[in-house]
Amino acid sequence: MGDRMLRWGVISTANIGRAAVNPAIQASSNGELVAVASREGARARAFADQWGIPRSYARYEALLEDDGIDAVYIPLPNSLHREWTIRAAEAGKHVLCEKPLALNASECMEMGAAAREHGVRLMEAFMYRFHPRTERVVEMVRSGALGKLEMIRSAFTFRLNRPDNIRLDPDLGGGSLMDVGCYCVNVSRTIAGAEPVEVQALSTAAPSGVDARMVGTLHFADGLFAQFDSALTMERREVYEVAGTDAWLHVPASFLPGKDDVSFFEHRSGGEVVEHAIKGADEYQLMVEHFADCVLSDREPRYSTDEAAASMRVIEALYESARRRGVAVSVASA
């Protein structure tokens, strides 16, 4: 790979790529964005011209046939992740795929098997995990600074105003849990450093049938609980709290803090509050640089497809509990 730079192609002109991941690739120290594909040639050309991308394709397949591309970023709707990840792997392309990696754990495992069979790397694009603030929170929890971990609470909500938005389409893998609640599930598992053994959930449905709102509880074997709510119908909320026997942390703008300096707050006995300031960072750039470095140095990414499948097992159990109106549902083992 020329001059140790990973040559990226992007499948789709989706907003998440335009606003965040594509600029992160272009700003990265070890990657370059060389091509974009859309199912509409004019859209692909206009997108490439606007963002200074050298090549554009009117077919996703044409991008995968380009020998000058080493890796692809896939920001397609959730229902298309499996198909195009596997097709990219078969074409010898490494894959960074948007979250959630697939519609269920079984699809995650298929995608991981395809990547291994064809000798390529595959990673789910949960960018918040690469922010130094997230890493610092996890470090504090692991060090015992909070005492015994007892409770994690998280929320990610926002309001959709267009009924034709793909997040409301059940055929495309829509719903609040799949779109934003998956962050709450992921951060709870990441901080706990363990998998829940059972879950409970309640939800309300949008007219299309997807979950417009969900509240859920994750039960861990050591007595830890994690509660969350997600919604496509509420004012924006994006926060998590981590509580132990000795202290608790409040982390605002948890998943999309931007590039400026940020803080989180440690609350201790007697009303003491300690502000932990973290230097600003682009979590998207840190993510794409990590992935590119793994490809260029031939090593596994920090987060595996097995980890993504474990997250989907929790999500599947939450949906089952919601269908059964809050009955506790065991989380399937690998």
Coordinates of C-alpha atoms in Angstrom, one line a residue, residues 3-130:
D3 CA 3.6 5.1 1.2
R4 CA 1.7 3.4 4.0
M5 CA -1.5 5.1 3.2
L6 CA -4.8 3.2 3.1
R7 CA -6.8 4.0 0.0
W8 CA -10.5 4.3 0.9
G9 CA -13.7 4.1 -1.0
V10 CA -17.1 5.0 0.3
I11 CA -20.3 3.1 -0.6
S12 CA -23.1 5.7 -0.5
T13 CA -23.4 9.4 -0.2
A14 CA -25.2 9.2 3.2
N15 CA -25.1 12.1 5.5
I16 CA -23.0 10.4 8.2
G17 CA -20.2 10.0 5.6
R18 CA -20.5 13.5 4.3
A19 CA -20.6 15.2 7.7
A20 CA -18.2 13.1 9.7
V21 CA -16.4 10.0 8.5
N22 CA -15.4 11.2 5.0
P23 CA -13.7 14.4 6.3
A24 CA -12.1 12.3 9.0
I25 CA -10.6 10.0 6.4
Q26 CA -9.4 13.0 4.4
A27 CA -7.8 14.5 7.5
S28 CA -6.3 11.2 8.7
S29 CA -2.5 10.7 8.8
N30 CA -2.6 7.2 7.2
G31 CA -5.5 7.3 4.8
E32 CA -6.8 8.9 1.7
L33 CA -10.4 9.0 0.2
V34 CA -10.1 8.1 -3.4
A35 CA -13.6 7.1 -4.5
V36 CA -17.3 7.2 -3.8
A37 CA -20.2 5.2 -5.2
S38 CA -23.9 5.9 -5.4
R39 CA -26.7 4.2 -7.3
E40 CA -27.2 7.5 -9.1
G41 CA -24.2 8.5 -11.2
A42 CA -25.0 12.2 -11.2
R43 CA -25.3 12.2 -7.4
A44 CA -21.9 10.4 -7.1
R45 CA -20.2 12.8 -9.4
A46 CA -21.6 15.9 -7.7
F47 CA -20.7 14.4 -4.3
A48 CA -17.1 13.7 -5.5
D49 CA -16.7 17.2 -7.0
Q50 CA -18.0 18.9 -3.9
W51 CA -15.7 17.0 -1.5
G52 CA -12.6 16.7 -3.6
I53 CA -12.8 12.9 -4.1
P54 CA -10.9 11.8 -7.3
R55 CA -13.2 9.0 -8.6
S56 CA -17.0 8.4 -8.6
Y57 CA -19.0 5.4 -9.6
A58 CA -22.7 4.9 -10.4
R59 CA -22.6 1.3 -9.1
Y60 CA -21.4 0.0 -5.8
E61 CA -20.0 -3.1 -7.7
A62 CA -17.8 -0.8 -9.8
L63 CA -16.2 0.7 -6.7
L64 CA -15.5 -2.8 -5.4
E65 CA -13.8 -3.7 -8.7
D66 CA -11.4 -0.8 -8.4
D67 CA -7.9 -2.2 -7.7
G68 CA -6.8 1.2 -6.4
I69 CA -9.0 0.9 -3.3
D70 CA -7.9 -1.0 -0.2
A71 CA -10.8 -0.5 2.2
V72 CA -14.4 0.7 2.1
Y73 CA -16.6 2.6 4.5
I74 CA -20.2 1.5 4.5
P75 CA -22.8 3.9 5.8
L76 CA -25.8 2.2 4.1
P77 CA -29.1 1.5 5.8
N78 CA -28.8 -1.3 8.5
S79 CA -30.6 -3.8 6.3
L80 CA -27.8 -3.6 3.6
H81 CA -24.8 -3.9 5.9
R82 CA -24.5 -7.7 5.6
E83 CA -24.8 -7.9 1.9
W84 CA -22.3 -5.2 1.0
T85 CA -19.8 -6.1 3.7
I86 CA -19.7 -9.7 2.5
R87 CA -19.4 -8.5 -1.2
A88 CA -16.6 -6.1 -0.2
A89 CA -14.8 -8.9 1.6
E90 CA -15.2 -11.2 -1.4
A91 CA -13.6 -8.4 -3.5
G92 CA -10.6 -8.3 -1.1
K93 CA -11.6 -4.9 0.5
H94 CA -11.2 -4.2 4.2
V95 CA -14.5 -2.9 5.8
L96 CA -15.4 -0.2 8.3
C97 CA -19.2 -0.6 8.6
E98 CA -21.6 1.8 10.3
K99 CA -23.3 0.7 13.5
P100 CA -25.1 -1.5 14.3
L101 CA -23.0 -3.9 12.3
A102 CA -26.0 -6.0 11.2
L103 CA -29.6 -6.7 11.9
N104 CA -28.8 -9.6 14.3
A105 CA -26.0 -11.6 15.8
S106 CA -26.2 -14.3 13.2
E107 CA -25.5 -11.7 10.4
C108 CA -22.6 -10.3 12.4
M109 CA -21.1 -13.8 12.6
E110 CA -21.6 -14.4 8.8
M111 CA -19.9 -11.1 8.1
G112 CA -17.0 -11.9 10.4
A113 CA -16.6 -15.3 8.8
A114 CA -16.5 -13.7 5.3
A115 CA -13.8 -11.3 6.4
R116 CA -11.7 -14.1 7.9
E117 CA -12.1 -16.3 4.8
H118 CA -11.0 -13.5 2.5
G119 CA -8.2 -12.2 4.7
V120 CA -9.6 -8.7 5.3
R121 CA -10.3 -6.7 8.5
L122 CA -13.8 -5.7 9.5
M123 CA -14.9 -3.3 12.3
E124 CA -18.1 -1.7 13.5
A125 CA -18.0 2.1 13.4
F126 CA -18.8 3.0 17.0
M127 CA -16.6 6.1 17.0
Y128 CA -17.3 7.3 20.6
R129 CA -15.2 4.5 22.0
F130 CA -12.1 6.1 20.5

